[in-house]
């Protein structure tokens, strides 16, 4: 921890808009988490440009460079330990972490997902919610366990589905809610107000 703030590392695979919002929230003097590093499994993840602009340390740890899942996860753990990581935020990290990794970091690793879990785990959540005729959709931040998009919820935001919504319009509104929810959820976890 640095100056009472929890050392937080964000994992991304792509655009990094949730990552950017967490970085912005963390710049507030009273915010209890400091973003000290970004880990990406993709060397061309757009979010890396944002991290660079904020002078945050980055590590690209790609499964392609290792002999298997276990070796990749161990390299990630090693990096996290070197950075003295307290909390890990998955923010559009589209790679499944192994059982040992999830156990090792249990209670310290959280994820954002674009649905009201346990509904719509996996991909294409907006399209699936529309096709099912839902009247509400939303997003969830939860503690990570080995099961995909599973683990105890930290918080959810409900986003009403509006007449005429297509997946793109719905995604845009849910993403806006994600940005608020994730900054709030990380704060709760960093303050130990919500625990695994
Ligand atoms: C977000 O909508 C996030 O909830 C989703 O990927 C997007 C990443 O966007 N994550 C998952 O689907 C995880 N199961 P971002 O890179 O702009 O934050």
JSON list of C-alpha atoms and ligand atoms in Angstrom, two decimals:
[
{"chain": "A", "resi": 1, "resn": "UNK", "atom": "CA", "xyz": [0.00, 0.00, 0.00]},
{"chain": "A", "resi": 2, "resn": "UNK", "atom": "CA", "xyz": [1.18, 3.54, -0.69]},
{"chain": "A", "resi": 3, "resn": "UNK", "atom": "CA", "xyz": [0.13, 6.41, 1.63]},
{"chain": "A", "resi": 4, "resn": "UNK", "atom": "CA", "xyz": [-2.84, 4.44, 2.97]},
{"chain": "A", "resi": 5, "resn": "UNK", "atom": "CA", "xyz": [-4.19, 3.69, -0.49]},
{"chain": "A", "resi": 6, "resn": "UNK", "atom": "CA", "xyz": [-4.65, 0.14, -1.80]},
{"chain": "A", "resi": 7, "resn": "UNK", "atom": "CA", "xyz": [-2.31, -0.77, -4.65]},
{"chain": "A", "resi": 8, "resn": "UNK", "atom": "CA", "xyz": [-4.65, -1.68, -7.48]},
{"chain": "A", "resi": 9, "resn": "UNK", "atom": "CA", "xyz": [-3.83, -3.37, -10.78]},
{"chain": "A", "resi": 10, "resn": "UNK", "atom": "CA", "xyz": [-6.32, -3.38, -13.67]},
{"chain": "A", "resi": 11, "resn": "UNK", "atom": "CA", "xyz": [-6.46, -6.20, -16.22]},
{"chain": "A", "resi": 12, "resn": "UNK", "atom": "CA", "xyz": [-7.67, -5.32, -19.72]},
{"chain": "A", "resi": 13, "resn": "UNK", "atom": "CA", "xyz": [-7.93, -6.89, -23.16]},
{"chain": "A", "resi": 14, "resn": "UNK", "atom": "CA", "xyz": [-9.34, -4.05, -25.25]},
{"chain": "A", "resi": 15, "resn": "UNK", "atom": "CA", "xyz": [-10.85, -0.57, -25.22]},
{"chain": "A", "resi": 16, "resn": "UNK", "atom": "CA", "xyz": [-10.24, 0.15, -21.54]},
{"chain": "A", "resi": 17, "resn": "UNK", "atom": "CA", "xyz": [-13.10, 2.59, -20.87]},
{"chain": "A", "resi": 18, "resn": "UNK", "atom": "CA", "xyz": [-13.77, 1.10, -17.41]},
{"chain": "A", "resi": 19, "resn": "UNK", "atom": "CA", "xyz": [-10.05, 1.20, -16.71]},
{"chain": "A", "resi": 20, "resn": "UNK", "atom": "CA", "xyz": [-9.99, 4.88, -17.66]},
{"chain": "A", "resi": 21, "resn": "UNK", "atom": "CA", "xyz": [-12.85, 5.67, -15.30]},
{"chain": "A", "resi": 22, "resn": "UNK", "atom": "CA", "xyz": [-11.11, 3.85, -12.43]},
{"chain": "A", "resi": 23, "resn": "UNK", "atom": "CA", "xyz": [-7.92, 5.81, -13.13]},
{"chain": "A", "resi": 24, "resn": "UNK", "atom": "CA", "xyz": [-9.89, 9.07, -13.12]},
{"chain": "A", "resi": 25, "resn": "UNK", "atom": "CA", "xyz": [-11.70, 8.19, -9.87]},
{"chain": "A", "resi": 26, "resn": "UNK", "atom": "CA", "xyz": [-8.40, 7.24, -8.24]},
{"chain": "A", "resi": 27, "resn": "UNK", "atom": "CA", "xyz": [-6.94, 10.69, -8.91]},
{"chain": "A", "resi": 28, "resn": "UNK", "atom": "CA", "xyz": [-9.27, 12.17, -6.32]},
{"chain": "A", "resi": 29, "resn": "UNK", "atom": "CA", "xyz": [-7.20, 12.73, -3.15]},
{"chain": "A", "resi": 30, "resn": "UNK", "atom": "CA", "xyz": [-9.59, 10.85, -0.87]},
{"chain": "A", "resi": 31, "resn": "UNK", "atom": "CA", "xyz": [-10.07, 7.84, -3.12]},
{"chain": "A", "resi": 32, "resn": "UNK", "atom": "CA", "xyz": [-8.79, 4.76, -1.22]},
{"chain": "A", "resi": 33, "resn": "UNK", "atom": "CA", "xyz": [-7.21, 2.96, -4.22]},
{"chain": "A", "resi": 34, "resn": "UNK", "atom": "CA", "xyz": [-4.21, 3.89, -6.34]},
{"chain": "A", "resi": 35, "resn": "UNK", "atom": "CA", "xyz": [-3.90, 2.41, -9.83]},
{"chain": "A", "resi": 36, "resn": "UNK", "atom": "CA", "xyz": [-0.30, 1.26, -9.90]},
{"chain": "A", "resi": 37, "resn": "UNK", "atom": "CA", "xyz": [-0.28, -1.01, -12.94]},
{"chain": "A", "resi": 38, "resn": "UNK", "atom": "CA", "xyz": [-2.13, -2.34, -15.96]},
{"chain": "A", "resi": 39, "resn": "UNK", "atom": "CA", "xyz": [-1.84, -5.89, -17.25]},
{"chain": "A", "resi": 40, "resn": "UNK", "atom": "CA", "xyz": [-3.03, -6.79, -20.74]},
{"chain": "A", "resi": 41, "resn": "UNK", "atom": "CA", "xyz": [-3.09, -10.16, -22.47]},
{"chain": "A", "resi": 42, "resn": "UNK", "atom": "CA", "xyz": [-3.17, -8.32, -25.83]},
{"chain": "A", "resi": 43, "resn": "UNK", "atom": "CA", "xyz": [-0.22, -6.22, -26.99]},
{"chain": "A", "resi": 44, "resn": "UNK", "atom": "CA", "xyz": [-2.54, -4.07, -29.15]},
{"chain": "A", "resi": 45, "resn": "UNK", "atom": "CA", "xyz": [-5.23, -3.38, -26.53]},
{"chain": "A", "resi": 46, "resn": "UNK", "atom": "CA", "xyz": [-6.46, 0.18, -27.10]},
{"chain": "A", "resi": 47, "resn": "UNK", "atom": "CA", "xyz": [-6.56, 0.82, -23.37]},
{"chain": "A", "resi": 48, "resn": "UNK", "atom": "CA", "xyz": [-2.77, 0.62, -23.20]},
{"chain": "A", "resi": 49, "resn": "UNK", "atom": "CA", "xyz": [-2.56, 4.03, -24.90]},
{"chain": "A", "resi": 50, "resn": "UNK", "atom": "CA", "xyz": [-4.71, 5.51, -22.15]},
{"chain": "A", "resi": 51, "resn": "UNK", "atom": "CA", "xyz": [-2.55, 3.89, -19.45]},
{"chain": "A", "resi": 52, "resn": "UNK", "atom": "CA", "xyz": [0.57, 5.25, -21.13]},
{"chain": "A", "resi": 53, "resn": "UNK", "atom": "CA", "xyz": [-0.89, 8.76, -21.19]},
{"chain": "A", "resi": 54, "resn": "UNK", "atom": "CA", "xyz": [-1.38, 8.47, -17.42]},
{"chain": "A", "resi": 55, "resn": "UNK", "atom": "CA", "xyz": [2.16, 7.19, -16.90]},
{"chain": "A", "resi": 56, "resn": "UNK", "atom": "CA", "xyz": [0.98, 3.98, -15.34]},
{"chain": "A", "resi": 57, "resn": "UNK", "atom": "CA", "xyz": [3.22, 0.91, -15.44]},
{"chain": "A", "resi": 58, "resn": "UNK", "atom": "CA", "xyz": [2.11, -1.71, -17.95]},
{"chain": "A", "resi": 59, "resn": "UNK", "atom": "CA", "xyz": [2.83, -5.38, -18.49]},
{"chain": "A", "resi": 60, "resn": "UNK", "atom": "CA", "xyz": [1.74, -7.38, -21.50]},
{"chain": "A", "resi": 61, "resn": "UNK", "atom": "CA", "xyz": [1.44, -11.00, -20.43]},
{"chain": "A", "resi": 62, "resn": "UNK", "atom": "CA", "xyz": [0.22, -12.98, -23.41]},
{"chain": "A", "resi": 63, "resn": "UNK", "atom": "CA", "xyz": [-0.57, -16.71, -23.27]},
{"chain": "A", "resi": 64, "resn": "UNK", "atom": "CA", "xyz": [1.29, -16.97, -26.59]},
{"chain": "A", "resi": 65, "resn": "UNK", "atom": "CA", "xyz": [4.58, -16.41, -24.75]},
{"chain": "A", "resi": 66, "resn": "UNK", "atom": "CA", "xyz": [4.08, -19.22, -22.23]},
{"chain": "A", "resi": 67, "resn": "UNK", "atom": "CA", "xyz": [3.73, -22.99, -22.30]},
{"chain": "A", "resi": 68, "resn": "UNK", "atom": "CA", "xyz": [0.16, -23.05, -20.97]},
{"chain": "A", "resi": 69, "resn": "UNK", "atom": "CA", "xyz": [-2.47, -21.47, -18.71]},
{"chain": "A", "resi": 70, "resn": "UNK", "atom": "CA", "xyz": [-0.65, -22.33, -15.48]},
{"chain": "A", "resi": 71, "resn": "UNK", "atom": "CA", "xyz": [2.63, -20.77, -16.65]},
{"chain": "A", "resi": 72, "resn": "UNK", "atom": "CA", "xyz": [0.82, -17.66, -17.89]},
{"chain": "A", "resi": 73, "resn": "UNK", "atom": "CA", "xyz": [-1.07, -17.26, -14.61]},
{"chain": "A", "resi": 74, "resn": "UNK", "atom": "CA", "xyz": [2.17, -17.73, -12.64]},
{"chain": "A", "resi": 75, "resn": "UNK", "atom": "CA", "xyz": [3.85, -14.96, -14.66]},
{"chain": "A", "resi": 76, "resn": "UNK", "atom": "CA", "xyz": [0.89, -12.71, -13.85]},
{"chain": "A", "resi": 77, "resn": "UNK", "atom": "CA", "xyz": [1.10, -13.54, -10.14]},
{"chain": "A", "resi": 78, "resn": "UNK", "atom": "CA", "xyz": [4.82, -12.82, -10.15]},
{"chain": "A", "resi": 79, "resn": "UNK", "atom": "CA", "xyz": [4.22, -9.40, -11.69]},
{"chain": "A", "resi": 80, "resn": "UNK", "atom": "CA", "xyz": [1.45, -8.66, -9.18]},
{"chain": "A", "resi": 81, "resn": "UNK", "atom": "CA", "xyz": [3.73, -9.59, -6.30]},
{"chain": "A", "resi": 82, "resn": "UNK", "atom": "CA", "xyz": [6.54, -7.42, -7.65]},
{"chain": "A", "resi": 83, "resn": "UNK", "atom": "CA", "xyz": [4.10, -4.50, -7.70]},
{"chain": "A", "resi": 84, "resn": "UNK", "atom": "CA", "xyz": [2.85, -5.26, -4.14]},
{"chain": "A", "resi": 85, "resn": "UNK", "atom": "CA", "xyz": [-0.69, -5.58, -5.39]},
{"chain": "A", "resi": 86, "resn": "UNK", "atom": "CA", "xyz": [-3.59, -5.35, -2.94]},
{"chain": "A", "resi": 87, "resn": "UNK", "atom": "CA", "xyz": [-6.54, -5.43, -5.35]},
{"chain": "A", "resi": 88, "resn": "UNK", "atom": "CA", "xyz": [-7.03, -6.65, -8.93]},
{"chain": "A", "resi": 89, "resn": "UNK", "atom": "CA", "xyz": [-9.81, -5.20, -11.13]},
{"chain": "A", "resi": 90, "resn": "UNK", "atom": "CA", "xyz": [-10.76, -7.11, -14.25]},
{"chain": "A", "resi": 91, "resn": "UNK", "atom": "CA", "xyz": [-12.06, -4.56, -16.74]},
{"chain": "A", "resi": 92, "resn": "UNK", "atom": "CA", "xyz": [-12.92, -6.23, -20.02]},
{"chain": "A", "resi": 93, "resn": "UNK", "atom": "CA", "xyz": [-10.22, -8.86, -19.47]},
{"chain": "A", "resi": 94, "resn": "UNK", "atom": "CA", "xyz": [-11.45, -11.55, -21.85]},
{"chain": "A", "resi": 95, "resn": "UNK", "atom": "CA", "xyz": [-9.26, -14.44, -20.73]},
{"chain": "A", "resi": 96, "resn": "UNK", "atom": "CA", "xyz": [-10.24, -17.03, -18.15]},
{"chain": "A", "resi": 97, "resn": "UNK", "atom": "CA", "xyz": [-7.92, -17.21, -15.15]},
{"chain": "A", "resi": 98, "resn": "UNK", "atom": "CA", "xyz": [-7.07, -20.64, -13.74]},
{"chain": "A", "resi": 99, "resn": "UNK", "atom": "CA", "xyz": [-8.29, -22.20, -10.50]},
{"chain": "A", "resi": 100, "resn": "UNK", "atom": "CA", "xyz": [-4.98, -21.79, -8.62]},
{"chain": "A", "resi": 101, "resn": "UNK", "atom": "CA", "xyz": [-4.73, -18.13, -9.58]},
{"chain": "A", "resi": 102, "resn": "UNK", "atom": "CA", "xyz": [-8.31, -17.43, -8.52]},
{"chain": "A", "resi": 103, "resn": "UNK", "atom": "CA", "xyz": [-7.77, -19.20, -5.19]},
{"chain": "A", "resi": 104, "resn": "UNK", "atom": "CA", "xyz": [-4.53, -17.37, -4.52]},
{"chain": "A", "resi": 105, "resn": "UNK", "atom": "CA", "xyz": [-6.11, -13.93, -5.08]},
{"chain": "A", "resi": 106, "resn": "UNK", "atom": "CA", "xyz": [-9.59, -14.74, -3.77]},
{"chain": "A", "resi": 107, "resn": "UNK", "atom": "CA", "xyz": [-11.21, -11.78, -2.07]},
{"chain": "A", "resi": 108, "resn": "UNK", "atom": "CA", "xyz": [-8.79, -9.41, -3.78]},
{"chain": "A", "resi": 109, "resn": "UNK", "atom": "CA", "xyz": [-9.96, -9.84, -7.35]},
{"chain": "A", "resi": 110, "resn": "UNK", "atom": "CA", "xyz": [-13.12, -8.23, -8.73]},
{"chain": "A", "resi": 111, "resn": "UNK", "atom": "CA", "xyz": [-14.78, -8.10, -12.16]},
{"chain": "A", "resi": 112, "resn": "UNK", "atom": "CA", "xyz": [-17.33, -6.03, -14.02]},
{"chain": "A", "resi": 113, "resn": "UNK", "atom": "CA", "xyz": [-19.88, -7.74, -16.23]},
{"chain": "A", "resi": 114, "resn": "UNK", "atom": "CA", "xyz": [-22.53, -6.15, -18.48]},
{"chain": "A", "resi": 115, "resn": "UNK", "atom": "CA", "xyz": [-25.62, -7.89, -17.12]},
{"chain": "A", "resi": 116, "resn": "UNK", "atom": "CA", "xyz": [-27.59, -8.36, -13.94]},
{"chain": "A", "resi": 117, "resn": "UNK", "atom": "CA", "xyz": [-25.82, -11.53, -12.83]},
{"chain": "A", "resi": 118, "resn": "UNK", "atom": "CA", "xyz": [-26.63, -14.38, -12.48]},
{"chain": "A", "resi": 119, "resn": "UNK", "atom": "CA", "xyz": [-28.56, -13.57, -15.68]},
{"chain": "A", "resi": 120, "resn": "UNK", "atom": "CA", "xyz": [-26.58, -13.54, -18.94]},
{"chain": "A", "resi": 121, "resn": "UNK", "atom": "CA", "xyz": [-23.12, -14.77, -18.09]},
{"chain": "A", "resi": 122, "resn": "UNK", "atom": "CA", "xyz": [-20.74, -14.81, -21.06]},
{"chain": "A", "resi": 123, "resn": "UNK", "atom": "CA", "xyz": [-20.86, -12.78, -24.27]},
{"chain": "A", "resi": 124, "resn": "UNK", "atom": "CA", "xyz": [-23.49, -10.78, -26.21]},
{"chain": "A", "resi": 125, "resn": "UNK", "atom": "CA", "xyz": [-25.39, -9.95, -23.05]},
{"chain": "A", "resi": 126, "resn": "UNK", "atom": "CA", "xyz": [-27.24, -6.96, -24.52]},
{"chain": "A", "resi": 127, "resn": "UNK", "atom": "CA", "xyz": [-28.53, -8.81, -27.58]},
{"chain": "A", "resi": 128, "resn": "UNK", "atom": "CA", "xyz": [-29.56, -11.78, -25.45]},
{"chain": "A", "resi": 129, "resn": "UNK", "atom": "CA", "xyz": [-31.45, -9.58, -22.97]},
{"chain": "A", "resi": 130, "resn": "UNK", "atom": "CA", "xyz": [-33.30, -7.89, -25.85]},
{"chain": "A", "resi": 131, "resn": "UNK", "atom": "CA", "xyz": [-34.15, -11.21, -27.51]},
{"chain": "A", "resi": 132, "resn": "UNK", "atom": "CA", "xyz": [-35.51, -12.54, -24.21]},
{"chain": "A", "resi": 133, "resn": "UNK", "atom": "CA", "xyz": [-37.88, -9.58, -24.02]},
{"chain": "A", "resi": 134, "resn": "UNK", "atom": "CA", "xyz": [-36.45, -8.27, -20.74]},
{"chain": "A", "resi": 135, "resn": "UNK", "atom": "CA", "xyz": [-37.68, -4.90, -19.55]},
{"chain": "A", "resi": 136, "resn": "UNK", "atom": "CA", "xyz": [-34.53, -4.26, -17.56]},
{"chain": "A", "resi": 137, "resn": "UNK", "atom": "CA", "xyz": [-30.85, -5.02, -17.96]},
{"chain": "A", "resi": 138, "resn": "UNK", "atom": "CA", "xyz": [-27.74, -3.62, -16.25]},
{"chain": "A", "resi": 139, "resn": "UNK", "atom": "CA", "xyz": [-24.31, -4.41, -14.90]},
{"chain": "A", "resi": 140, "resn": "UNK", "atom": "CA", "xyz": [-22.67, -6.13, -11.95]},
{"chain": "A", "resi": 141, "resn": "UNK", "atom": "CA", "xyz": [-19.38, -5.91, -10.09]},
{"chain": "A", "resi": 142, "resn": "UNK", "atom": "CA", "xyz": [-18.56, -9.13, -8.24]},
{"chain": "A", "resi": 143, "resn": "UNK", "atom": "CA", "xyz": [-15.72, -10.94, -6.52]},
{"chain": "A", "resi": 144, "resn": "UNK", "atom": "CA", "xyz": [-14.06, -13.41, -8.86]},
{"chain": "A", "resi": 145, "resn": "UNK", "atom": "CA", "xyz": [-14.13, -17.15, -8.28]},
{"chain": "A", "resi": 146, "resn": "UNK", "atom": "CA", "xyz": [-13.02, -19.85, -10.67]},
{"chain": "A", "resi": 147, "resn": "UNK", "atom": "CA", "xyz": [-16.45, -20.06, -12.35]},
{"chain": "A", "resi": 148, "resn": "UNK", "atom": "CA", "xyz": [-16.85, -17.53, -15.18]},
{"chain": "A", "resi": 149, "resn": "UNK", "atom": "CA", "xyz": [-18.91, -14.41, -14.29]},
{"chain": "A", "resi": 150, "resn": "UNK", "atom": "CA", "xyz": [-19.64, -15.90, -10.88]},
{"chain": "A", "resi": 151, "resn": "UNK", "atom": "CA", "xyz": [-18.82, -15.09, -7.25]},
{"chain": "A", "resi": 152, "resn": "UNK", "atom": "CA", "xyz": [-20.48, -12.85, -4.63]},
{"chain": "A", "resi": 153, "resn": "UNK", "atom": "CA", "xyz": [-21.93, -9.60, -5.93]},
{"chain": "A", "resi": 154, "resn": "UNK", "atom": "CA", "xyz": [-20.53, -6.28, -4.73]},
{"chain": "A", "resi": 155, "resn": "UNK", "atom": "CA", "xyz": [-23.07, -4.11, -6.52]},
{"chain": "A", "resi": 156, "resn": "UNK", "atom": "CA", "xyz": [-25.43, -3.85, -9.46]},
{"chain": "A", "resi": 157, "resn": "UNK", "atom": "CA", "xyz": [-27.05, -1.06, -11.45]},
{"chain": "A", "resi": 158, "resn": "UNK", "atom": "CA", "xyz": [-30.35, -1.68, -13.21]},
{"chain": "A", "resi": 159, "resn": "UNK", "atom": "CA", "xyz": [-30.72, -0.07, -16.63]},
{"chain": "A", "resi": 160, "resn": "UNK", "atom": "CA", "xyz": [-34.27, -0.01, -18.05]},
{"chain": "A", "resi": 161, "resn": "UNK", "atom": "CA", "xyz": [-34.68, -1.29, -21.60]},
{"chain": "A", "resi": 162, "resn": "UNK", "atom": "CA", "xyz": [-36.40, 1.37, -23.71]},
{"chain": "A", "resi": 163, "resn": "UNK", "atom": "CA", "xyz": [-38.77, 0.89, -26.65]},
{"chain": "A", "resi": 164, "resn": "UNK", "atom": "CA", "xyz": [-36.73, 0.84, -29.85]},
{"chain": "A", "resi": 165, "resn": "UNK", "atom": "CA", "xyz": [-33.47, -0.14, -28.13]},
{"chain": "A", "resi": 166, "resn": "UNK", "atom": "CA", "xyz": [-31.04, -2.17, -30.19]},
{"chain": "A", "resi": 167, "resn": "UNK", "atom": "CA", "xyz": [-27.97, -3.88, -28.72]},
{"chain": "A", "resi": 168, "resn": "UNK", "atom": "CA", "xyz": [-25.75, -0.90, -29.49]},
{"chain": "A", "resi": 169, "resn": "UNK", "atom": "CA", "xyz": [-27.99, 1.68, -27.81]},
{"chain": "A", "resi": 170, "resn": "UNK", "atom": "CA", "xyz": [-28.42, -0.57, -24.79]},
{"chain": "A", "resi": 171, "resn": "UNK", "atom": "CA", "xyz": [-24.69, -1.25, -24.54]},
{"chain": "A", "resi": 172, "resn": "UNK", "atom": "CA", "xyz": [-23.99, 2.49, -24.54]},
{"chain": "A", "resi": 173, "resn": "UNK", "atom": "CA", "xyz": [-26.36, 3.12, -21.62]},
{"chain": "A", "resi": 174, "resn": "UNK", "atom": "CA", "xyz": [-25.14, 0.10, -19.66]},
{"chain": "A", "resi": 175, "resn": "UNK", "atom": "CA", "xyz": [-21.50, 1.13, -20.19]},
{"chain": "A", "resi": 176, "resn": "UNK", "atom": "CA", "xyz": [-22.25, 4.54, -18.67]},
{"chain": "A", "resi": 177, "resn": "UNK", "atom": "CA", "xyz": [-23.70, 2.76, -15.62]},
{"chain": "A", "resi": 178, "resn": "UNK", "atom": "CA", "xyz": [-20.65, 0.44, -15.49]},
{"chain": "A", "resi": 179, "resn": "UNK", "atom": "CA", "xyz": [-18.32, 3.41, -15.20]},
{"chain": "A", "resi": 180, "resn": "UNK", "atom": "CA", "xyz": [-20.13, 4.73, -12.10]},
{"chain": "A", "resi": 181, "resn": "UNK", "atom": "CA", "xyz": [-20.64, 1.32, -10.55]},
{"chain": "A", "resi": 182, "resn": "UNK", "atom": "CA", "xyz": [-17.02, 0.20, -10.89]},
{"chain": "A", "resi": 183, "resn": "UNK", "atom": "CA", "xyz": [-15.57, 3.33, -9.29]},
{"chain": "A", "resi": 184, "resn": "UNK", "atom": "CA", "xyz": [-18.02, 2.93, -6.39]},
{"chain": "A", "resi": 185, "resn": "UNK", "atom": "CA", "xyz": [-17.36, -0.83, -6.04]},
{"chain": "A", "resi": 186, "resn": "UNK", "atom": "CA", "xyz": [-13.58, -0.46, -5.97]},
{"chain": "A", "resi": 187, "resn": "UNK", "atom": "CA", "xyz": [-13.96, 2.19, -3.28]},
{"chain": "A", "resi": 188, "resn": "UNK", "atom": "CA", "xyz": [-16.07, -0.17, -1.12]},
{"chain": "A", "resi": 189, "resn": "UNK", "atom": "CA", "xyz": [-13.55, -3.00, -1.49]},
{"chain": "A", "resi": 190, "resn": "UNK", "atom": "CA", "xyz": [-10.53, -0.75, -0.89]},
{"chain": "A", "resi": 191, "resn": "UNK", "atom": "CA", "xyz": [-12.17, 0.51, 2.31]},
{"chain": "A", "resi": 192, "resn": "UNK", "atom": "CA", "xyz": [-12.97, -3.11, 3.36]},
{"chain": "A", "resi": 193, "resn": "UNK", "atom": "CA", "xyz": [-16.64, -2.09, 3.52]},
{"chain": "A", "resi": 194, "resn": "UNK", "atom": "CA", "xyz": [-17.58, -5.03, 1.31]},
{"chain": "A", "resi": 195, "resn": "UNK", "atom": "CA", "xyz": [-15.63, -8.27, 1.75]},
{"chain": "A", "resi": 196, "resn": "UNK", "atom": "CA", "xyz": [-15.66, -11.65, 0.04]},
{"chain": "B", "resi": 1, "resn": "LIG", "atom": "C1", "xyz": [-17.41, -3.95, -20.54]},
{"chain": "B", "resi": 1, "resn": "LIG", "atom": "O1", "xyz": [-18.72, -3.80, -20.96]},
{"chain": "B", "resi": 1, "resn": "LIG", "atom": "C2", "xyz": [-17.30, -5.05, -19.48]},
{"chain": "B", "resi": 1, "resn": "LIG", "atom": "O2", "xyz": [-18.41, -5.09, -18.63]},
{"chain": "B", "resi": 1, "resn": "LIG", "atom": "C3", "xyz": [-17.24, -6.29, -20.35]},
{"chain": "B", "resi": 1, "resn": "LIG", "atom": "O3", "xyz": [-16.38, -5.92, -21.39]},
{"chain": "B", "resi": 1, "resn": "LIG", "atom": "C4", "xyz": [-16.53, -4.51, -21.65]},
{"chain": "B", "resi": 1, "resn": "LIG", "atom": "C5", "xyz": [-15.15, -3.88, -21.65]},
{"chain": "B", "resi": 1, "resn": "LIG", "atom": "O4", "xyz": [-15.22, -2.53, -22.02]},
{"chain": "B", "resi": 1, "resn": "LIG", "atom": "N1", "xyz": [-16.75, -7.41, -19.60]},
{"chain": "B", "resi": 1, "resn": "LIG", "atom": "C6", "xyz": [-17.19, -8.65, -19.74]},
{"chain": "B", "resi": 1, "resn": "LIG", "atom": "O5", "xyz": [-18.02, -8.97, -20.59]},
{"chain": "B", "resi": 1, "resn": "LIG", "atom": "C7", "xyz": [-16.59, -9.68, -18.80]},
{"chain": "B", "resi": 1, "resn": "LIG", "atom": "N2", "xyz": [-17.32, -10.88, -18.78]},
{"chain": "B", "resi": 1, "resn": "LIG", "atom": "P1", "xyz": [-14.04, -1.54, -21.67]},
{"chain": "B", "resi": 1, "resn": "LIG", "atom": "O6", "xyz": [-12.75, -2.20, -22.19]},
{"chain": "B", "resi": 1, "resn": "LIG", "atom": "O7", "xyz": [-14.36, -0.29, -22.44]},
{"chain": "B", "resi": 1, "resn": "LIG", "atom": "O8", "xyz": [-14.02, -1.36, -20.18]}
]
